[in-house]
Tab-separated table of C-alpha atoms in Angstrom:
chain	number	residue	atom	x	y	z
J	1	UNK	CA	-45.099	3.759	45.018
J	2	UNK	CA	-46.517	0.144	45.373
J	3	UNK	CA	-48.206	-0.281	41.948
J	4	UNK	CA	-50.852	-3.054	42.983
J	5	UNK	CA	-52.229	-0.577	45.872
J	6	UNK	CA	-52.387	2.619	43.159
J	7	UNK	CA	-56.316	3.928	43.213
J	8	UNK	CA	-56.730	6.223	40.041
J	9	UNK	CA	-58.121	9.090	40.021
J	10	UNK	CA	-61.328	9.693	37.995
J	11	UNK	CA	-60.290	13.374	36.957
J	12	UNK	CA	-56.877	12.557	36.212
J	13	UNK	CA	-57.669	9.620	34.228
J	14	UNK	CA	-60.316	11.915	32.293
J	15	UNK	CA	-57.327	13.881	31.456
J	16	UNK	CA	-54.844	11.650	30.519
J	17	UNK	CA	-57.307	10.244	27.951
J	18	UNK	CA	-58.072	13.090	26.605
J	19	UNK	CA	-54.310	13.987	26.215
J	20	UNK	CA	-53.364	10.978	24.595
J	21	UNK	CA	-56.341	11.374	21.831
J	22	UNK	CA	-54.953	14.682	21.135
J	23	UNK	CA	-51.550	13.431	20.498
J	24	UNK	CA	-53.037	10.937	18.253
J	25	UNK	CA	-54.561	13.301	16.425
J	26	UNK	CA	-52.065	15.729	15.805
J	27	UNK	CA	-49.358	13.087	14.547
J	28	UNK	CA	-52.087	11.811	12.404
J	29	UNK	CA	-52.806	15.527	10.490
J	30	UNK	CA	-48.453	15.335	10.093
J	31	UNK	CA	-48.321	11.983	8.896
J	32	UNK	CA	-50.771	12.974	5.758
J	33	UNK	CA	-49.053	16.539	5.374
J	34	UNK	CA	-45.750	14.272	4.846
J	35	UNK	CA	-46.827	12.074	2.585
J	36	UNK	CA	-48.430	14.966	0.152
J	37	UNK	CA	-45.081	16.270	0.185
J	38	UNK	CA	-43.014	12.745	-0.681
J	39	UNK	CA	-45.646	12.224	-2.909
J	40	UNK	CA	-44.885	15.871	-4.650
J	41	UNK	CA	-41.405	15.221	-4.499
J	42	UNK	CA	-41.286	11.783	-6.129
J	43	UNK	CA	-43.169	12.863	-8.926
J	44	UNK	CA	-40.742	16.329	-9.858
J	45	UNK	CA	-37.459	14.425	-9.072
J	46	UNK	CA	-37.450	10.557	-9.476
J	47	UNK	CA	-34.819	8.614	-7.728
J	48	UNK	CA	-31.849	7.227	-10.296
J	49	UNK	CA	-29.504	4.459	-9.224
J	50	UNK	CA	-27.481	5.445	-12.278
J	51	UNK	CA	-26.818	8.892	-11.245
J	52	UNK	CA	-25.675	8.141	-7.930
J	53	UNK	CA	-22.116	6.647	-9.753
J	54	UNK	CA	-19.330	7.860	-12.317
J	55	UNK	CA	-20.527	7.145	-16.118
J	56	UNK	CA	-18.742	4.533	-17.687
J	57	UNK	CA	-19.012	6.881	-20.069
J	58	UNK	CA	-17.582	9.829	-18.755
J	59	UNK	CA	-14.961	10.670	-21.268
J	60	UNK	CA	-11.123	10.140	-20.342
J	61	UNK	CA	-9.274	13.111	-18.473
J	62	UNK	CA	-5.746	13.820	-17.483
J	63	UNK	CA	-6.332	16.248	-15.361
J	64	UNK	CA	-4.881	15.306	-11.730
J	65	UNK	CA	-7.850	16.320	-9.961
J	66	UNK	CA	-10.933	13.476	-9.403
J	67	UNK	CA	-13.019	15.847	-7.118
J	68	UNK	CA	-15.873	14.013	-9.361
J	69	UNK	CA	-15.814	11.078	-7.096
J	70	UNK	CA	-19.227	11.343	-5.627
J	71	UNK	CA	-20.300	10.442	-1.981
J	72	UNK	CA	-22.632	7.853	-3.332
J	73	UNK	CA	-19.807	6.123	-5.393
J	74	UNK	CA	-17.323	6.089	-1.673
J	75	UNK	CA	-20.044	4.526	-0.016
J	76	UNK	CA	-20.607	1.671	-2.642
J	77	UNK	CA	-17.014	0.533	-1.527
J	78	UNK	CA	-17.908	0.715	2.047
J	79	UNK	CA	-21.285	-0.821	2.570
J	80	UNK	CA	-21.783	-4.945	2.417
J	81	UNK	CA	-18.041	-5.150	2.027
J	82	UNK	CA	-16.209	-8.957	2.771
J	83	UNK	CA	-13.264	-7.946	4.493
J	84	UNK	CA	-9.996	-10.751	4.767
J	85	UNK	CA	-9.442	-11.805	8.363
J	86	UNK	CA	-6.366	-12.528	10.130
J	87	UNK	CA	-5.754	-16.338	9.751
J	88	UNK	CA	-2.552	-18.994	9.676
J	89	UNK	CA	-2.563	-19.172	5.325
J	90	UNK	CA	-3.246	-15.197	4.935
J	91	UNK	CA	-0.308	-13.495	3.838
J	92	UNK	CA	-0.690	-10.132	6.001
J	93	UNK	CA	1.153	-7.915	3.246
J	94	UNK	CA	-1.579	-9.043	0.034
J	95	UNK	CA	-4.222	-10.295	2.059
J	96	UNK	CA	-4.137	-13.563	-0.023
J	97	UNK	CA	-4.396	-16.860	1.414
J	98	UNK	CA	-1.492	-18.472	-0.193
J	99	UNK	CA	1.257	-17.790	2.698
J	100	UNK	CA	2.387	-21.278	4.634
J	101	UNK	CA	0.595	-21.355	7.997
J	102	UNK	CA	4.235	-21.850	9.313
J	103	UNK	CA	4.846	-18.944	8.445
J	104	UNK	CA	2.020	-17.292	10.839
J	105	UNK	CA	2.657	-14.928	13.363
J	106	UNK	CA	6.642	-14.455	11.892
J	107	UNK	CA	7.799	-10.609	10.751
J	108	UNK	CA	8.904	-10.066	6.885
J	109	UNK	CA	11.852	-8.850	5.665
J	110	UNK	CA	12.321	-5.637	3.351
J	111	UNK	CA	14.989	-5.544	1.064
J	112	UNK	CA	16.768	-2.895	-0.342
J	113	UNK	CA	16.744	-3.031	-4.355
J	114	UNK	CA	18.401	-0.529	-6.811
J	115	UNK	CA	16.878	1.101	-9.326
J	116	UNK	CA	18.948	3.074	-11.161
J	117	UNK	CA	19.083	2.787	-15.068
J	118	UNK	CA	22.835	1.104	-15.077
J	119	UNK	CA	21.231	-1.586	-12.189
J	120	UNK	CA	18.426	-3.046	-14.619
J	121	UNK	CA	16.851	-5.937	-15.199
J	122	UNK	CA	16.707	-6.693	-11.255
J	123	UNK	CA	16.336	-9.933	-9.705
J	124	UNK	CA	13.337	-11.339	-7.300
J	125	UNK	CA	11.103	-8.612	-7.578
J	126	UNK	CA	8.416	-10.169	-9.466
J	127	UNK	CA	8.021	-12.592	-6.365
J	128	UNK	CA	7.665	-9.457	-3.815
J	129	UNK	CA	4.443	-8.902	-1.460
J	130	UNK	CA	5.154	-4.989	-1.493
J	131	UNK	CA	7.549	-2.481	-4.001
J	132	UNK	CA	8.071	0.857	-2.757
J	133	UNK	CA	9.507	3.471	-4.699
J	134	UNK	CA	11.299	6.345	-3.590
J	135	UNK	CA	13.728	8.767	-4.271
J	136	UNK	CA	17.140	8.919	-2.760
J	137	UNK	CA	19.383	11.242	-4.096
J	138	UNK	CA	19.563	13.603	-7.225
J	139	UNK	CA	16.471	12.993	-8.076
J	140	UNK	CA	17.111	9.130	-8.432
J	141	UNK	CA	14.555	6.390	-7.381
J	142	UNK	CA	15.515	3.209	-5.258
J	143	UNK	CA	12.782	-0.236	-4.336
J	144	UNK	CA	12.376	-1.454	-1.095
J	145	UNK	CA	10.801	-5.234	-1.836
J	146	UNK	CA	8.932	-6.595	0.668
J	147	UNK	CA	8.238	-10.749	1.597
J	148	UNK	CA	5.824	-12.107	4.178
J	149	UNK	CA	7.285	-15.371	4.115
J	150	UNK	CA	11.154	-14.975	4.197
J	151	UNK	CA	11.818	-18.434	2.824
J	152	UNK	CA	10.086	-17.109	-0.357
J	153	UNK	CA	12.652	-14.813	-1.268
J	154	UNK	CA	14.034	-16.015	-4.554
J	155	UNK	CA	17.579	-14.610	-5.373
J	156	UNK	CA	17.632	-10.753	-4.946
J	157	UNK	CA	19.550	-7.900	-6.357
J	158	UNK	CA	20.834	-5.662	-6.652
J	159	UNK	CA	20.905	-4.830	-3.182
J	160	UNK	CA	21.598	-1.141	-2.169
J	161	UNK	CA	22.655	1.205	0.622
J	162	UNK	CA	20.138	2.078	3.344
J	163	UNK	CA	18.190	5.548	3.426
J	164	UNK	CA	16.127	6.926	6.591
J	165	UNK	CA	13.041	7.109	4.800
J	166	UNK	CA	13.220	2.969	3.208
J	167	UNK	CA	13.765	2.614	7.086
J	168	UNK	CA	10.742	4.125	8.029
J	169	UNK	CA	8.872	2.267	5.258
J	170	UNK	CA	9.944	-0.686	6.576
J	171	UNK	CA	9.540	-0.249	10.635
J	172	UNK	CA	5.532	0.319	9.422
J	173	UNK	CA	5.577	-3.568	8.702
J	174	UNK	CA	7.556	-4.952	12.209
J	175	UNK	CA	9.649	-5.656	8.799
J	176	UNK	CA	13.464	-6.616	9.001
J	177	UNK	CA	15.587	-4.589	7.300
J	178	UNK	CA	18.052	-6.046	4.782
J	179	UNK	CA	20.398	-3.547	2.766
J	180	UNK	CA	24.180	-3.034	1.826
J	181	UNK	CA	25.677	-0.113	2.978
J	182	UNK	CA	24.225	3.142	4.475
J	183	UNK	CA	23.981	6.786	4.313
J	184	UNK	CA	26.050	8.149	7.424
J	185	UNK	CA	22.839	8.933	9.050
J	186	UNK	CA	21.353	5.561	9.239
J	187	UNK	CA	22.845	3.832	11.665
J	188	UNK	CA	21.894	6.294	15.028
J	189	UNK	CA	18.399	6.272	13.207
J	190	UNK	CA	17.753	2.309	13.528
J	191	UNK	CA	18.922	2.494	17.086
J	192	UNK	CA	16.637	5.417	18.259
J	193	UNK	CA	13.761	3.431	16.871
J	194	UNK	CA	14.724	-0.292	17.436
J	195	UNK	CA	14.632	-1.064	13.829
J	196	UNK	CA	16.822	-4.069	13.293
J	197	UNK	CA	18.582	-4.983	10.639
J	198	UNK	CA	20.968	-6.540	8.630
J	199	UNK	CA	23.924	-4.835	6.652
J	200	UNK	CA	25.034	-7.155	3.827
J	201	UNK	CA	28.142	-4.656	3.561
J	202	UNK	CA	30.057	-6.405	6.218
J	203	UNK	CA	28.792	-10.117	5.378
J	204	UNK	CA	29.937	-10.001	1.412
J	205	UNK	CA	31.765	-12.379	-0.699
J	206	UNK	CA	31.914	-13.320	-4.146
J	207	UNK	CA	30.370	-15.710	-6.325
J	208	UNK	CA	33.310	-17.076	-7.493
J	209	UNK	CA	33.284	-20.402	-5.733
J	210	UNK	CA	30.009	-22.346	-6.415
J	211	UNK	CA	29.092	-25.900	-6.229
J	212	UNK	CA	26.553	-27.325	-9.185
J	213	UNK	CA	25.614	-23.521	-9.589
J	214	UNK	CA	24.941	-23.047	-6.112
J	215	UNK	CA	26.521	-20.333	-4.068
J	216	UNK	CA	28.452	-21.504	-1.080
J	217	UNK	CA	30.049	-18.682	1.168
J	218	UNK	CA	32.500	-19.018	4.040
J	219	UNK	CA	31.336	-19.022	7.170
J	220	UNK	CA	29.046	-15.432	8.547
J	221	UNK	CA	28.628	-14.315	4.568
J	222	UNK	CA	25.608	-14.170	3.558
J	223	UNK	CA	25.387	-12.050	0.839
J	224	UNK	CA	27.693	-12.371	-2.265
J	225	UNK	CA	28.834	-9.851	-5.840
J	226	UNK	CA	27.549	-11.619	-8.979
J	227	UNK	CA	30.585	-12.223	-10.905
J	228	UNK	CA	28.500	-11.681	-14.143
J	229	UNK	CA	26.989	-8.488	-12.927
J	230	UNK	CA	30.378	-7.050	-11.931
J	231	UNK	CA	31.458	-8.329	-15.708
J	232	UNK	CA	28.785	-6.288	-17.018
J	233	UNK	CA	28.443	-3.175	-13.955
J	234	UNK	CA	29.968	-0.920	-11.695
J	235	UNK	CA	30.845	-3.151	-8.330
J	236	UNK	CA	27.807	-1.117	-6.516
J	237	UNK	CA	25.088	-2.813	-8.730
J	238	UNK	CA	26.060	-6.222	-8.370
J	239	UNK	CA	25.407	-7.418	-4.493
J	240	UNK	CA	22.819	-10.359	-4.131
J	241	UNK	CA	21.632	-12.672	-1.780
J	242	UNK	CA	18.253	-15.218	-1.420
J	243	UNK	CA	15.917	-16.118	1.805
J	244	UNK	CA	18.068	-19.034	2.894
J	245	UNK	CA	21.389	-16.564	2.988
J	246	UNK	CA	18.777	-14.163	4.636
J	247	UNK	CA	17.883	-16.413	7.007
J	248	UNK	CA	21.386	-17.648	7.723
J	249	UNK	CA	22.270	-13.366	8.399
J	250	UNK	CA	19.239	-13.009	10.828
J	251	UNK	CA	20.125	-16.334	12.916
J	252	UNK	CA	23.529	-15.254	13.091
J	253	UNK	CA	22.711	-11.873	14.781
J	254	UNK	CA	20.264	-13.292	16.809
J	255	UNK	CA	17.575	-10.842	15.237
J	256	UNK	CA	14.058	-12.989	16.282
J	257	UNK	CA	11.713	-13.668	13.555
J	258	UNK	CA	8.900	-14.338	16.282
J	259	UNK	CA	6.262	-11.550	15.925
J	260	UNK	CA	3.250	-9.746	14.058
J	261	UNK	CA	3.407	-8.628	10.508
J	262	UNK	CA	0.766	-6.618	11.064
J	263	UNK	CA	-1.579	-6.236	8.124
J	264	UNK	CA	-0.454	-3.991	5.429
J	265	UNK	CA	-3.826	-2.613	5.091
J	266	UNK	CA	-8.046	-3.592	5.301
J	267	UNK	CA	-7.896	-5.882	2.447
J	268	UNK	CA	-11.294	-6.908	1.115
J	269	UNK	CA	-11.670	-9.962	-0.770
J	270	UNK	CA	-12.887	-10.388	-4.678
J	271	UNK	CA	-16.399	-10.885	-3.726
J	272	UNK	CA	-16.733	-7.005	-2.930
J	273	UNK	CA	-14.120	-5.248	-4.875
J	274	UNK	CA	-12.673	-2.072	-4.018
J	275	UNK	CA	-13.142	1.077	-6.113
J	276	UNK	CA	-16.186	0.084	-8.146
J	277	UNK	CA	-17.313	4.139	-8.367
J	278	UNK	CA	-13.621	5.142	-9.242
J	279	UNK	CA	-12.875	6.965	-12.263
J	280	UNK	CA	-11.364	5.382	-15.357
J	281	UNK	CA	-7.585	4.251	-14.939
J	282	UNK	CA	-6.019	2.132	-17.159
J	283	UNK	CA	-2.314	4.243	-17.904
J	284	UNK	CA	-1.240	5.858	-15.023
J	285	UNK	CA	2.492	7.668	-14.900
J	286	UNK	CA	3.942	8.699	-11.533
J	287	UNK	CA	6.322	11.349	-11.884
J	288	UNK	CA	9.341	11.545	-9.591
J	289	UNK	CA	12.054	13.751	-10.627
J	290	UNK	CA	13.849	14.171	-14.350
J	291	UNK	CA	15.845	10.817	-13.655
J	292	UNK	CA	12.616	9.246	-12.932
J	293	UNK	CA	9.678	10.740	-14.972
J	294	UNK	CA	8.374	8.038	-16.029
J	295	UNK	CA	7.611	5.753	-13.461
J	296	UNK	CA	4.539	4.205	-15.231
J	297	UNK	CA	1.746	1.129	-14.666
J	298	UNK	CA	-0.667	-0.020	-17.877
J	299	UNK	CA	-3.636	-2.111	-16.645
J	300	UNK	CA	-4.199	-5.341	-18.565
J	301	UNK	CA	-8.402	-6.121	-18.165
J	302	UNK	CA	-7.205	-9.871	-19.032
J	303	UNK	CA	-5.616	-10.351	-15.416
J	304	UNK	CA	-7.037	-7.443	-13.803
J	305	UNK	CA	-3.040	-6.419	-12.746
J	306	UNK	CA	-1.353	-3.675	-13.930
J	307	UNK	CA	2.352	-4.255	-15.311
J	308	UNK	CA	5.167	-1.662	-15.061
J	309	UNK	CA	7.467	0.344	-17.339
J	310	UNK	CA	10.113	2.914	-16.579
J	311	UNK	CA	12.759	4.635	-18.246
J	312	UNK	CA	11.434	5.352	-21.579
J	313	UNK	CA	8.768	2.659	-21.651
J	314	UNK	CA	10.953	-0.678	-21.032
J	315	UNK	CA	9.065	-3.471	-19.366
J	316	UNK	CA	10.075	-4.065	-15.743
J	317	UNK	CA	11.012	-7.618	-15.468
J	318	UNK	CA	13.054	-10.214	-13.681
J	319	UNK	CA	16.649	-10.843	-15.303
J	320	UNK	CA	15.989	-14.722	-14.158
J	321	UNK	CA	13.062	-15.724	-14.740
J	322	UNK	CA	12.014	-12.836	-17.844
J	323	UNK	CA	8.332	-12.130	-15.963
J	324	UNK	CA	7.433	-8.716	-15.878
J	325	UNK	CA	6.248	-7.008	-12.642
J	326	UNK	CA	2.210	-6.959	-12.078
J	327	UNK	CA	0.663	-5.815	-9.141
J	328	UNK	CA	-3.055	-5.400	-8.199
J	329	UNK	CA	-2.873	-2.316	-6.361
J	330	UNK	CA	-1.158	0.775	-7.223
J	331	UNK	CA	-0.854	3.784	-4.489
J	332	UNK	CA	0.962	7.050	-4.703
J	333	UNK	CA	1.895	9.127	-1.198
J	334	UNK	CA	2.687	12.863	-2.023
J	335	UNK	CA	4.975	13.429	0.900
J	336	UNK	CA	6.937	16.499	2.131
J	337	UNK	CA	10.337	15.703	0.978
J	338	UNK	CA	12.818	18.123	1.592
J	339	UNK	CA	16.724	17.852	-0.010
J	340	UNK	CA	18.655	17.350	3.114
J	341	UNK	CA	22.355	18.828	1.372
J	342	UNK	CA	24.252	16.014	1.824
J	343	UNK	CA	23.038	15.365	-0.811
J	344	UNK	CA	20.301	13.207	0.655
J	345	UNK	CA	16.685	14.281	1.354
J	346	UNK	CA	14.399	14.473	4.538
J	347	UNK	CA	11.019	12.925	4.241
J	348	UNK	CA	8.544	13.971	6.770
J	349	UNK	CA	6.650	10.828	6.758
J	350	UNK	CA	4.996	12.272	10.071
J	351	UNK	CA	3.232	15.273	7.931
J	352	UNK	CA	0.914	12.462	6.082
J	353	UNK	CA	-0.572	13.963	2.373
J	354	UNK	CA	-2.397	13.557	0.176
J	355	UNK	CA	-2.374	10.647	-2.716
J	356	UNK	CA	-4.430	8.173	-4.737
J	357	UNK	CA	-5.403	4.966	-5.418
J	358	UNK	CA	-5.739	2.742	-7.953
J	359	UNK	CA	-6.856	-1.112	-8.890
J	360	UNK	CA	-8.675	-2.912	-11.287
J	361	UNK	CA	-8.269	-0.041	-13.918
J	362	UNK	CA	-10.352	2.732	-11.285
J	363	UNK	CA	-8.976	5.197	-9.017
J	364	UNK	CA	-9.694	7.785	-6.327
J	365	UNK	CA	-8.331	10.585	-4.067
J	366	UNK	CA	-6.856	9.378	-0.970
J	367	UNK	CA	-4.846	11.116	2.240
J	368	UNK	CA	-2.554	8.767	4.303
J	369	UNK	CA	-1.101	9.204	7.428
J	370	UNK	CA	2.334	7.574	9.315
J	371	UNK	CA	2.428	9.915	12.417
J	372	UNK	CA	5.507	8.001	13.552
J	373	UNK	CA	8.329	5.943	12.120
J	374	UNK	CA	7.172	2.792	13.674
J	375	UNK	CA	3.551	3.673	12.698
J	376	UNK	CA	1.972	1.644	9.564
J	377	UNK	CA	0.685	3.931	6.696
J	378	UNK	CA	-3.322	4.506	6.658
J	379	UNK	CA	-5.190	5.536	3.941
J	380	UNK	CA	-8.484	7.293	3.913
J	381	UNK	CA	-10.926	8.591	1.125
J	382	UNK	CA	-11.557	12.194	0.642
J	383	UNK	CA	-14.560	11.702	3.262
J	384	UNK	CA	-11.886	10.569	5.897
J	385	UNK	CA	-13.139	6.705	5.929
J	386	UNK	CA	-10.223	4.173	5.883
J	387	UNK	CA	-9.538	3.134	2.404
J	388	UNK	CA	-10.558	-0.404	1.415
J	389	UNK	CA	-8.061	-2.187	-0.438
J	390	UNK	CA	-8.460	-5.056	-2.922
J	391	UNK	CA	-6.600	-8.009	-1.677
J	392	UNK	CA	-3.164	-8.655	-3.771
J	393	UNK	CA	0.250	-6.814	-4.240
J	394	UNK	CA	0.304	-3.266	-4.322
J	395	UNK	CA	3.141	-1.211	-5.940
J	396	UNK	CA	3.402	2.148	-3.517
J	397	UNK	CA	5.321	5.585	-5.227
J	398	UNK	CA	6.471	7.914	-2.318
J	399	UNK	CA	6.721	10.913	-4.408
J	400	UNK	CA	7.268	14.775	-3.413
J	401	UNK	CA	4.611	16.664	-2.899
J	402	UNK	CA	5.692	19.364	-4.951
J	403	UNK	CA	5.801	17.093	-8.014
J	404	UNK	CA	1.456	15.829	-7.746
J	405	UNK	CA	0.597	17.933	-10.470
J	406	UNK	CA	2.747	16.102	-12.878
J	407	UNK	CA	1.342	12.455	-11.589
J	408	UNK	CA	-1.214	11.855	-14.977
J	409	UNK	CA	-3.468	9.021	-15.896
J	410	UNK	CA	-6.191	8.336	-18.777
């Protein structure tokens, strides 16, 4: 219809204008019924910002369960948040800008780090992006350190044997793997899934010859047995190595460092912390197994990090340098670990969980999910919205699921 030639119609347009004062009307009579009823409302029930957040006061609980996380308090860590973009200085594992922009657009390395009581103080690990912790055998827990920037990897140790699951924990970073040795079952494992790495087993020396305190290794070794650890240990807690020797290992297999690290998580930056609602968290103790029951992180308010203990309440620290390990973020994955009988275990990574989180002396329920061995772990809070996580190192337990109920904090 050709609007400018439209002749109205005096009865219809009678109509139509009483129709639209009738509608006028009747929203008008709604309008007032609505606001006697706010106005009701407000005055039986007022609206409280406080109430809409955990107390500071609420008092202190062990129990394992923080169901008391309200929906208000999730949503004040997901509304008007300042999230860390990609860039060439932002370290994709912390989400701090402090990496070298050479260093952009390169994969990390994970290293394999023991863990066992005869195999402490460890080397490096107070320089690492990322510390799992997992258990191996017999109950027995084992790091897997991980570095952004592989030229940043101070001198390491000491270095272990390879497990499928640390593989799988490191394929969710585009990581490469460094370890020494294997479980039997390793091997056809990296293949299937492309996971390269590099076996220090075959590419050992020792530390014998040195020049001015610097290691120097024959030609293709690249990883070396500290002649004062092996004073002090059993042989299979004293393998070591550093980024350059690293480096050296990957060139040498013609492994290609060219690639996305692919951030670790959403970080968010300081200016909109994570976990503001969270409950109280200041001593938390991740229980593994009874080799490992212990596992446990104190937050100190004066850095805002927590620092960890293990094995009866010893500091975790660096044999070289004497710093203890402090990490902004710690995260616990309940996963369904099975023992395998050999006598390793199976860790259905692919199952997901359930977990928590914790940073800056607050934490929360969580579930994660890793539907495939290359996949990178998400987290989510108990509404199913990706979990937020403050920018810095994070410390991450992989712990049986069977086993939550003995996880505790105050």
């Amino acid at each position: 219809m050709n609007i400018k030639n439209y002749i109205p119609n005096p009865v219809l347009s009678l109509f139509i204008r009483f129709m639209f004062f009738s509608v006028i009307f009747l929203f008008s009579t709604v309008a007032v019924s609505c606001s006697s009823d706010a106005s009701q409302t407000t005055s039986t029930v007022p609206i409280s910002y406080e109430s809409t957040s955990v107390s500071e006061t609420t008092p202190e609980t062990k129990d394992s369960s923080i169901t008391t996380v309200t929906e208000a308090s999730i949503t004040e860590t997901t509304t008007g948040v300042k999230w860390v973009e990609p860039s060439e200085n932002i370290n994709p594992l912390t989400g701090k800008a402090d990496m070298d922009p050479d260093n952009y657009n390169k994969r990390s390395v994970a290293i394999v780090v023991n863990n066992h009581y005869a195999a402490i103080p460890q080397r490096g690990l107070h320089r690492a992006d990322v510390i799992y912790e997992y258990e191996t055998e017999s109950g027995q827990t084992r790091l897997l350190a991980l570095f952004a920037d592989i030229s940043a990897v101070p001198e390491i140790g000491p270095i272990r044997s390879a497990r499928i699951l640390s593989a799988d924990l490191c394929a969710g970073t585009n990581s490469i793997f460094i370890h020494f040795g294997s479980n039997w079952r390793v091997p056809d494992h990296l293949k299937q899934y492309g996971i390269q790495a590099v076996d220090g087993n075959v590419m050992c020396a020792s530390s014998g010859h040195s020049v001015d305190g610097k290691i120097t290794l024959s030609k293709n070794l690249f990883f070396y047995r500290d002649d004062k650890w092996r004073k002090e240990r059993a042989i299979e807690h004293s393998a070591v190595t550093n980024g350059e020797l690293i480096r050296g290992a990957i060139d040498f297999k013609s492994i290609s460092t060219e690639g996305e690290t692919p951030f670790l998580f959403p970080f968010v930056t300081s200016e909109s912390p994570s976990l503001e609602g969270g409950l109280p968290c200041t001593d938390l103790t991740v229980y593994f197994s009874a080799t490992n029951c212990d596992s446990n992180f104190k937050y100190d308010k004066d850095v805002m990090m927590y620092t960890k203990y293990q094995y009866g309440g010893k500091a975790q620290i660096d044999e070289i340098t004497g710093e203890m390990i402090f990490v902004k973020n710690v995260i616990i994955l309940f996963a369904d670990i099975r023992s395998h009988g050999d006598p390793t275990i199976d860790a259905f990574l692919e199952n997901g969980g359930t977990g928590y989180y914790a940073s800056d002396g607050k934490i929360i329920e969580i579930t994660w999910e890793k539907p495939t061995p290359t996949s990178s772990i998400e987290l989510f809070d108990k509404d199913g919205n990706p979990v937020m996580v403050n920018a810095g190192r994070s410390y991450i337990n992989v712990v049986r699921q069977t086993r939550e109920s003995k996880t505790q904090w105050e």
